[in-house]
Short mmCIF file of C-alpha atoms in Angstrom, two decimals:
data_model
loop_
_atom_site.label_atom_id
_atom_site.label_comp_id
_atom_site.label_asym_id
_atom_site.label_seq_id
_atom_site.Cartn_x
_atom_site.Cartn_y
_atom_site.Cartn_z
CA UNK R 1097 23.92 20.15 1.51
CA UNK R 1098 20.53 18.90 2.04
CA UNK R 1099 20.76 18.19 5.84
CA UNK R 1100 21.70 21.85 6.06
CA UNK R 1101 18.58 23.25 4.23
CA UNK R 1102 15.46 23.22 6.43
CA UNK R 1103 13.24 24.18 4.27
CA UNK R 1104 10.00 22.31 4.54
CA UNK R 1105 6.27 22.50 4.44
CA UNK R 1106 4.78 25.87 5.70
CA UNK R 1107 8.01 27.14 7.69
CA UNK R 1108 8.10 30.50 6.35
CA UNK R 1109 7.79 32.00 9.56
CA UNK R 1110 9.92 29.55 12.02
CA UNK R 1111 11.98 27.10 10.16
CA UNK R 1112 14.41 28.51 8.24
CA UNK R 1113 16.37 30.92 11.17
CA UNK R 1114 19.29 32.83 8.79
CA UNK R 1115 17.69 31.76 5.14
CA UNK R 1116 17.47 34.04 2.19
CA UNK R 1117 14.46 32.22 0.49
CA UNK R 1118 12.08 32.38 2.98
CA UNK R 1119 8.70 34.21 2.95
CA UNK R 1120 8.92 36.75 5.89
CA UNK R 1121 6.55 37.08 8.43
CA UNK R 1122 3.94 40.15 7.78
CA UNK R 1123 3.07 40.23 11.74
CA UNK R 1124 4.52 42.39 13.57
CA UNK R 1125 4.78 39.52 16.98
CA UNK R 1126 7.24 37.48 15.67
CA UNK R 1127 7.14 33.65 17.70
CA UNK R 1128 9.67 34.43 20.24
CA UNK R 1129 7.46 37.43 21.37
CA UNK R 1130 4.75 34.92 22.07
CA UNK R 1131 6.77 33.83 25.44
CA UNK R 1132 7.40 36.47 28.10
CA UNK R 1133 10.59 37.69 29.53
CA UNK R 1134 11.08 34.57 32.29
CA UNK R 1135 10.09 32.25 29.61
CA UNK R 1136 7.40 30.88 31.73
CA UNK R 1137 4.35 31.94 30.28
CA UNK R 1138 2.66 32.68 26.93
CA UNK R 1139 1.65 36.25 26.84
CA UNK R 1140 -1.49 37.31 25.00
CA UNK R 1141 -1.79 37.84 21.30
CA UNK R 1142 -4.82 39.40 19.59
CA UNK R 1143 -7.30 37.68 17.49
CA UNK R 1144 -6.35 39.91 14.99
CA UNK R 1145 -2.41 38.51 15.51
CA UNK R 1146 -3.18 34.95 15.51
CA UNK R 1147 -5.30 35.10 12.67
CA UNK R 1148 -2.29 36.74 10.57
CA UNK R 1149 -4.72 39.50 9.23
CA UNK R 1150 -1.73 41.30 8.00
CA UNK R 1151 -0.98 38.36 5.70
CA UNK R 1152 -3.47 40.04 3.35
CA UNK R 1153 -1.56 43.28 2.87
CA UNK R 1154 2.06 41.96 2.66
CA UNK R 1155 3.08 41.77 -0.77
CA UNK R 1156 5.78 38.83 0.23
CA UNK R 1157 2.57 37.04 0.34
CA UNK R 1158 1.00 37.25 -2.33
CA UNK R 1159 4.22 37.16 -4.51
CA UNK R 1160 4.86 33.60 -2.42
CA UNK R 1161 1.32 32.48 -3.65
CA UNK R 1162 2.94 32.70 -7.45
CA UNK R 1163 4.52 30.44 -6.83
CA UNK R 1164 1.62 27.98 -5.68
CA UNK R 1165 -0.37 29.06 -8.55
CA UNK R 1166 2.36 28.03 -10.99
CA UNK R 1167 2.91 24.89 -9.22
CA UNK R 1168 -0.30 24.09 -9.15
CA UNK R 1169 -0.95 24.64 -12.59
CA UNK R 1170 1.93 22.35 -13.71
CA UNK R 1171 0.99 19.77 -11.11
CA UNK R 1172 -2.51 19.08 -12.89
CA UNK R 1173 -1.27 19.44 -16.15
CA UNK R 1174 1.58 16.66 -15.53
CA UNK R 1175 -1.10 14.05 -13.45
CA UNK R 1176 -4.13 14.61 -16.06
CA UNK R 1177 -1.29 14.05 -18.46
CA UNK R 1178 0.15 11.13 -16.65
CA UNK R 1179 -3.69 9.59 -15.85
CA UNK R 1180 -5.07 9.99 -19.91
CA UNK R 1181 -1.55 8.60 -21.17
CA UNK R 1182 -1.58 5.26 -18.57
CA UNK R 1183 -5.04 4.33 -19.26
CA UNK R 1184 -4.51 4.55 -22.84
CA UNK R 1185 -1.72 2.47 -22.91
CA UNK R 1186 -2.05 -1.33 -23.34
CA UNK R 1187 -0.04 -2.06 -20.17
CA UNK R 1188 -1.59 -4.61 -17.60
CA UNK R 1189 -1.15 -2.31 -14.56
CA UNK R 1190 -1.64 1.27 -15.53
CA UNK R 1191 -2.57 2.11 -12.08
CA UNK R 1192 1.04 0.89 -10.98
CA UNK R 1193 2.54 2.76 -13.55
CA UNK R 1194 0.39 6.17 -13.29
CA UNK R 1195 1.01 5.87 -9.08
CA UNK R 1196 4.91 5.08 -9.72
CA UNK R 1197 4.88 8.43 -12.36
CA UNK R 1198 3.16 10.79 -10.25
CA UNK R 1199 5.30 9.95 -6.94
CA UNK R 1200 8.02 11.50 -9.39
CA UNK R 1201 6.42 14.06 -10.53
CA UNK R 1202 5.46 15.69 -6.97
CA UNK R 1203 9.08 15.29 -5.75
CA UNK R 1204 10.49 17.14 -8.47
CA UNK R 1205 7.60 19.97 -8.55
CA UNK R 1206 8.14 20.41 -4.64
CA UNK R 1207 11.59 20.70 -4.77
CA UNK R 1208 10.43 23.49 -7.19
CA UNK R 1209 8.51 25.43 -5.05
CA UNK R 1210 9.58 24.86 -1.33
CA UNK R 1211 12.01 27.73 -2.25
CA UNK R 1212 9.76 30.12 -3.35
CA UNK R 1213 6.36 29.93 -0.86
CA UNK R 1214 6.91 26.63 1.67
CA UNK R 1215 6.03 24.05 -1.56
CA UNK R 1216 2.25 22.92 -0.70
CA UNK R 1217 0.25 23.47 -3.95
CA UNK R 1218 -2.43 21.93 -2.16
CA UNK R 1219 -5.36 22.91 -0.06
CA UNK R 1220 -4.61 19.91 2.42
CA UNK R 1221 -0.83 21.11 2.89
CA UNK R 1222 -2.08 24.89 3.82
CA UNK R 1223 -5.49 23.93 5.53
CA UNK R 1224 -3.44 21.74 7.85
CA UNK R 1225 -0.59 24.02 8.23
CA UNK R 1226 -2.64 26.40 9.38
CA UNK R 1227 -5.02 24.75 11.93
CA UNK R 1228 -1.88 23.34 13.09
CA UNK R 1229 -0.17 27.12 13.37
CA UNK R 1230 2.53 26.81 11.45
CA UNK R 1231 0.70 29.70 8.81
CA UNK R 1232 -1.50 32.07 9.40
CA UNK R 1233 -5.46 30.72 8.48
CA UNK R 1234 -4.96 34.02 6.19
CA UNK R 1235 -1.92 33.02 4.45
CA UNK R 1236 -3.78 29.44 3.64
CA UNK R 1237 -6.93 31.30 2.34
CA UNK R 1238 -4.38 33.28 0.06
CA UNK R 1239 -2.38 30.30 -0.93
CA UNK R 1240 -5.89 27.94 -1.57
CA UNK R 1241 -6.92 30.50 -3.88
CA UNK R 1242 -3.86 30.64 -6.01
CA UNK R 1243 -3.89 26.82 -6.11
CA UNK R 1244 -7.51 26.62 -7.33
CA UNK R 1245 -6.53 29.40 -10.06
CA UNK R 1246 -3.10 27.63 -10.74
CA UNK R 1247 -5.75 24.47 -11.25
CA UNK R 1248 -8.08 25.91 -13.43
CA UNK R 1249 -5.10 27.00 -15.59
CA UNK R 1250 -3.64 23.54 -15.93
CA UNK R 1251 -6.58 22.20 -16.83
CA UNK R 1252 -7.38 24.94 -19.54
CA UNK R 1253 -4.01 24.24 -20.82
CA UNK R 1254 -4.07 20.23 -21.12
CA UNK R 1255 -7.43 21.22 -22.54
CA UNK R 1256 -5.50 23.24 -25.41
CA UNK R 1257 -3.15 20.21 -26.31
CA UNK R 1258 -5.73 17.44 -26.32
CA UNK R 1259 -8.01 16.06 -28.99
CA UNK R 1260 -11.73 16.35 -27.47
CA UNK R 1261 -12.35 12.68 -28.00
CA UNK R 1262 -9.38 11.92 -25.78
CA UNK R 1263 -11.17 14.90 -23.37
CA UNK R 1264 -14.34 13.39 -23.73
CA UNK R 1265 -12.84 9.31 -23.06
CA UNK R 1266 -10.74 10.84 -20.07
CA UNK R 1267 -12.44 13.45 -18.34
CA UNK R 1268 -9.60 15.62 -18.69
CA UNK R 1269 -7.94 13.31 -16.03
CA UNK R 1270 -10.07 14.84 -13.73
CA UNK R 1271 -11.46 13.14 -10.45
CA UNK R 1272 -14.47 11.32 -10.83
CA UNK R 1273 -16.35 8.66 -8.82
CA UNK R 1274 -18.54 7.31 -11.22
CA UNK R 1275 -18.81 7.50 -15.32
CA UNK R 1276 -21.36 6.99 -18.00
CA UNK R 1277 -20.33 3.75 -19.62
CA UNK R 1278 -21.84 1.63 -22.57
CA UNK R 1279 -23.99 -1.29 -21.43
CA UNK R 1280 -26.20 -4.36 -23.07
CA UNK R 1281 -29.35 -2.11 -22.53
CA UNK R 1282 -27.31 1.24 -23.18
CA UNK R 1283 -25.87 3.61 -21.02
CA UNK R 1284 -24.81 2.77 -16.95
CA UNK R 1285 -23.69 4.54 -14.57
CA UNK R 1286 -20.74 2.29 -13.02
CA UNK R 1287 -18.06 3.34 -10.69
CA UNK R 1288 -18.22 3.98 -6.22
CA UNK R 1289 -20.77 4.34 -4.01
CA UNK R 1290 -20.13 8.28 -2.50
CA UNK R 1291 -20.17 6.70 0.98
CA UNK R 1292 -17.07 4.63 0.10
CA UNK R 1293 -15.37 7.43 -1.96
CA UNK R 1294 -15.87 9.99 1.26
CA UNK R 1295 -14.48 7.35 3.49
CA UNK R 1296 -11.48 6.60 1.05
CA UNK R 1297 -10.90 10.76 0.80
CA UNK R 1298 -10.90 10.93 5.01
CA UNK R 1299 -8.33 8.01 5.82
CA UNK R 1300 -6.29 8.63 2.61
CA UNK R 1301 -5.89 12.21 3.51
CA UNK R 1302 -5.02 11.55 6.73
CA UNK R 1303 -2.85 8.91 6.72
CA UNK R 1304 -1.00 11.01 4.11
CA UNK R 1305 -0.46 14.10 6.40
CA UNK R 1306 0.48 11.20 9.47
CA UNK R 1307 2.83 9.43 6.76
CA UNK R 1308 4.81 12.28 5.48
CA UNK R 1309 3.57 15.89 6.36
CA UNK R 1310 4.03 14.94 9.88
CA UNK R 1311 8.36 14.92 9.25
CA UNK R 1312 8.19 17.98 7.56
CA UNK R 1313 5.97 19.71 10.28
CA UNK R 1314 8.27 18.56 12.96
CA UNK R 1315 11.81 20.70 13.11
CA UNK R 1316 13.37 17.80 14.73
CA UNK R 1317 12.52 14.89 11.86
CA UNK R 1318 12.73 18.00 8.95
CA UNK R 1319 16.76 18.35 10.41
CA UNK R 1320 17.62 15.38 10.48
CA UNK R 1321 16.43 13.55 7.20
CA UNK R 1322 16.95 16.76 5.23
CA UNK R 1323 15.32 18.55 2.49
CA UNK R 1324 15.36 16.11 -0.66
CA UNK R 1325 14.87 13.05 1.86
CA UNK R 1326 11.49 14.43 3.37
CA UNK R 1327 10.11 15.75 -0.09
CA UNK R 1328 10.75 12.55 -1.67
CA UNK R 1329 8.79 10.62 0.95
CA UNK R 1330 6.21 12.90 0.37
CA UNK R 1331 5.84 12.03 -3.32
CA UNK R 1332 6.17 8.52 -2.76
CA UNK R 1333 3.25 8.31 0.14
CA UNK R 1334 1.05 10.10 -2.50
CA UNK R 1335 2.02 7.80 -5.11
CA UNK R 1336 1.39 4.54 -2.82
CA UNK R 1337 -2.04 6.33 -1.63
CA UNK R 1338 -3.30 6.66 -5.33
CA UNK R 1339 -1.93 2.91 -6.34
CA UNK R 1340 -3.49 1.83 -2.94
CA UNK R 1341 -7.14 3.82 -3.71
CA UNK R 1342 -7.44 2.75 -7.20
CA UNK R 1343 -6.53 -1.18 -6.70
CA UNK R 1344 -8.42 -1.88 -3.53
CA UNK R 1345 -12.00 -0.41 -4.96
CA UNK R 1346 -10.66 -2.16 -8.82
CA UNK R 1347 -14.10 -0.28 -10.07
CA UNK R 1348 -14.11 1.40 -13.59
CA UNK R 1349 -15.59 5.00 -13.04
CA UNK R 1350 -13.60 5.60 -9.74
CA UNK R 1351 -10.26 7.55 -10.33
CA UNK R 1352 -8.47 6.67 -6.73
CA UNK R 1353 -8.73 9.46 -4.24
CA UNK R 1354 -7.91 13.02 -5.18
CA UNK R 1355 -6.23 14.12 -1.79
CA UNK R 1356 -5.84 17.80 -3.78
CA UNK R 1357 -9.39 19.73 -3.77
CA UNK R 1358 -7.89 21.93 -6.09
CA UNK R 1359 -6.84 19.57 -8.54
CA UNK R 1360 -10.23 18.54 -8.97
CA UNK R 1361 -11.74 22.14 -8.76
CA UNK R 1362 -9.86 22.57 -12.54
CA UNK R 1363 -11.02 19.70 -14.55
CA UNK R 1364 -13.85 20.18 -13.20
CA UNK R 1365 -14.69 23.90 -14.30
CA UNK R 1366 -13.09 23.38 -17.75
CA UNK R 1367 -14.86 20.18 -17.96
CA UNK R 1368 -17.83 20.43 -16.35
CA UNK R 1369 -20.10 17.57 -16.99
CA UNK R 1370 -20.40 14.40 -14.58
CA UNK R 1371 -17.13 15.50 -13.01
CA UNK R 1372 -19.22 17.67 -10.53
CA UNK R 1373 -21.24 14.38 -9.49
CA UNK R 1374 -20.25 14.07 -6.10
CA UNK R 1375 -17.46 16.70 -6.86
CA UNK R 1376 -17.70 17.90 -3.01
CA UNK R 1377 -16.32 14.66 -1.82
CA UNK R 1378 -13.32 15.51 -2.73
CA UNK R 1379 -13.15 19.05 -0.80
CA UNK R 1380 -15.65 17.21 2.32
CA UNK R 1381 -13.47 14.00 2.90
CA UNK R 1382 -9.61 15.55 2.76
CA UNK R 1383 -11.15 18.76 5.03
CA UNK R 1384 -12.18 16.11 7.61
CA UNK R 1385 -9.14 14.38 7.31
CA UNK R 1386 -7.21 17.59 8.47
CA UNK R 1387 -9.36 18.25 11.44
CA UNK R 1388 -8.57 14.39 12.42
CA UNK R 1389 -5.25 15.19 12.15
CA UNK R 1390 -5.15 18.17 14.05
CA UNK R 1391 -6.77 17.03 16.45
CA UNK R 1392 -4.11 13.84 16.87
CA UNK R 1393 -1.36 16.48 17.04
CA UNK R 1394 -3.52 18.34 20.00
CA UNK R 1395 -3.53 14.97 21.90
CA UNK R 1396 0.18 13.39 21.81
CA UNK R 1397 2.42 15.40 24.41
CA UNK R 1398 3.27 18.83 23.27
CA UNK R 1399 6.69 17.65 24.20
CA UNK R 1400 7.03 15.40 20.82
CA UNK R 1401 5.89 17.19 18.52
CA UNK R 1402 5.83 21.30 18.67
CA UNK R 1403 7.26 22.21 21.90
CA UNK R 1404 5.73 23.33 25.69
CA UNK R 1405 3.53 26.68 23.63
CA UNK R 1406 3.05 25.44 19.98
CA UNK R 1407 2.71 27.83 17.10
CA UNK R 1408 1.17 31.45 17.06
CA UNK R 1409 -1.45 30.91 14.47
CA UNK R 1410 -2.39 27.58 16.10
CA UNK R 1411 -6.45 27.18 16.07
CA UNK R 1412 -6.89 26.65 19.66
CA UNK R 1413 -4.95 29.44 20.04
CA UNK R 1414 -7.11 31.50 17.54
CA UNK R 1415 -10.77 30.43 19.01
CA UNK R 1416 -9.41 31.28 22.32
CA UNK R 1417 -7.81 34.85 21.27
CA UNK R 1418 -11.66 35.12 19.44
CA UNK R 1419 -13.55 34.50 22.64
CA UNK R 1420 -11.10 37.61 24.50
CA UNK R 1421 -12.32 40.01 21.60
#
């Protein structure tokens, strides 16, 4: 059943030909109008058309981004959960534990929402998808938001359930590079240098989309391993990525890489505190990671990965539509 379901990472528009659980496509050029008659050539679409402007008035849209806002919001309640719980515990490899915990975690939330709006609840998963053209740039703006609310409400609610000195100890969970910690001669600062922590966001992020996104974003791989196959190697490539970040720097204050802006927007704002030192690391580092991504898929042949024309919303495809306007 699960080789026949293509539903993966931002296909609304093009990989699900004959589903019911799809978003549908606002535009009015669908992707097959995007080739001419002959089949020979791409014909022109507006910038107007690549950008998906009418993403912002179709209410399949927005009801779609529901259902990343209530993802989202369980996700960080679940991994701030997950991160106070394994450091509390007296277990000699929390960060094994916590990485092994959260790789579970994302497969089964996924599998939750892939039905409902593509299953990103992420600001990597919908920046990428859209500079790669698989969304519309608006439909990622619209999804990003309802991640960083969904965020914001996870965090409010772990906030509601915890004791403050456990919020005060932990952060919240939230992402931080460095901490205030006792010393002999009071208070340090201890934890990564933001050089190493912006480096660790880039290559995690990327290697991430290159690990795992990159099956789900081509049709081909997405077919063949099926749905629960390519949404469980998601969640484990996350999982390895935080267990990989958090032992290879070993330094108290730094908690792994984030590889979900909006998971550390939440904490943050109901937190507050030293979580914003060096907070835009975490939005900075995964945003460059995309580009290098994109820009990977822009230089393999077109023939392995989306085909001879590529996606509508594509951003080479949008810059070039904006210099015709």
């Amino acid at each position: 059943m699960a080789s026949k379901n293509n539903v993966v990472f931002g296909d609304e528009e093009n990989q699900l030909p004959g589903g019911t659980n799809k978003v549908q496509p606002c535009s009015s050029t669908s992707r097959k109008n995007t080739i001419d008659d002959e089949g020979k050539k791409p014909i022109f679409l507006s910038f107007s058309e690549r950008l998906g402007v009418p993403d912002f008035f179709c209410l399949d849209v927005w009801r779609a981004s529901m259902g990343e806002l209530l993802g989202s919001a369980v996700l960080v309640f679940m991994l701030d959960t997950i991160v106070i719980s394994t450091l509390e515990s007296d277990t000699k490899m929390p960060n094994l534990i916590m990485s092994i915990l959260i790789a579970i975690v994302i497969t089964i939330l996924l599998l939750a929402v892939v039905p409902v709006s593509g299953g990103h609840i992420n600001p990597i998963i919908s920046f990428s998808a859209a500079l790669v053209g698989i969304i519309s740039m608006s439909r990622a703006i619209i999804y990003i938001m309802a991640q960083c609310v969904g965020a914001i409400l996870g965090a409010l609610a772990l906030r509601a359930v915890v004791s403050s000195s456990i919020e005060d100890t932990f952060s919240l969970g939230g992402c931080t590079i460095t901490i205030i910690a006792p010393g002999p001669n009071g208070p340090v600062i201890v934890g990564l240098e933001m050089a190493q922590a912006l480096w660790l966001e880039i290559f995690c992020t990327f290697v991430f989309l290159f690990a795992s996104i990159w099956m789900a974003y081509d049709h081909r791989q997405a077919k063949s391993l099926g749905h629960v196959t390519v949404l469980s190697i998601v969640g484990v490539v996350l999982g390895l990525l935080v267990f990989i970040s958090t032992t290879v720097t070993a330094r108290k204050g730094y908690g792994g890489a984030g590889m979900n802006p909006a998971r550390c927007l939440g904490p943050a704002i109901i937190r507050g505190g030293h979580l914003w030192d060096g907070h835009w690391i975490f939005w900075v580092g995964p945003t460059i990671g995309c580009v290098a991504f994109y820009v990977y898929t822009k230089i393999i042949p077109p023939k392995h990965f989306l085909g001879e024309y590529g996606f509508k919303h594509d951003f080479v495809g949008v810059v070039k539509a904006l210099s015709n306007v």
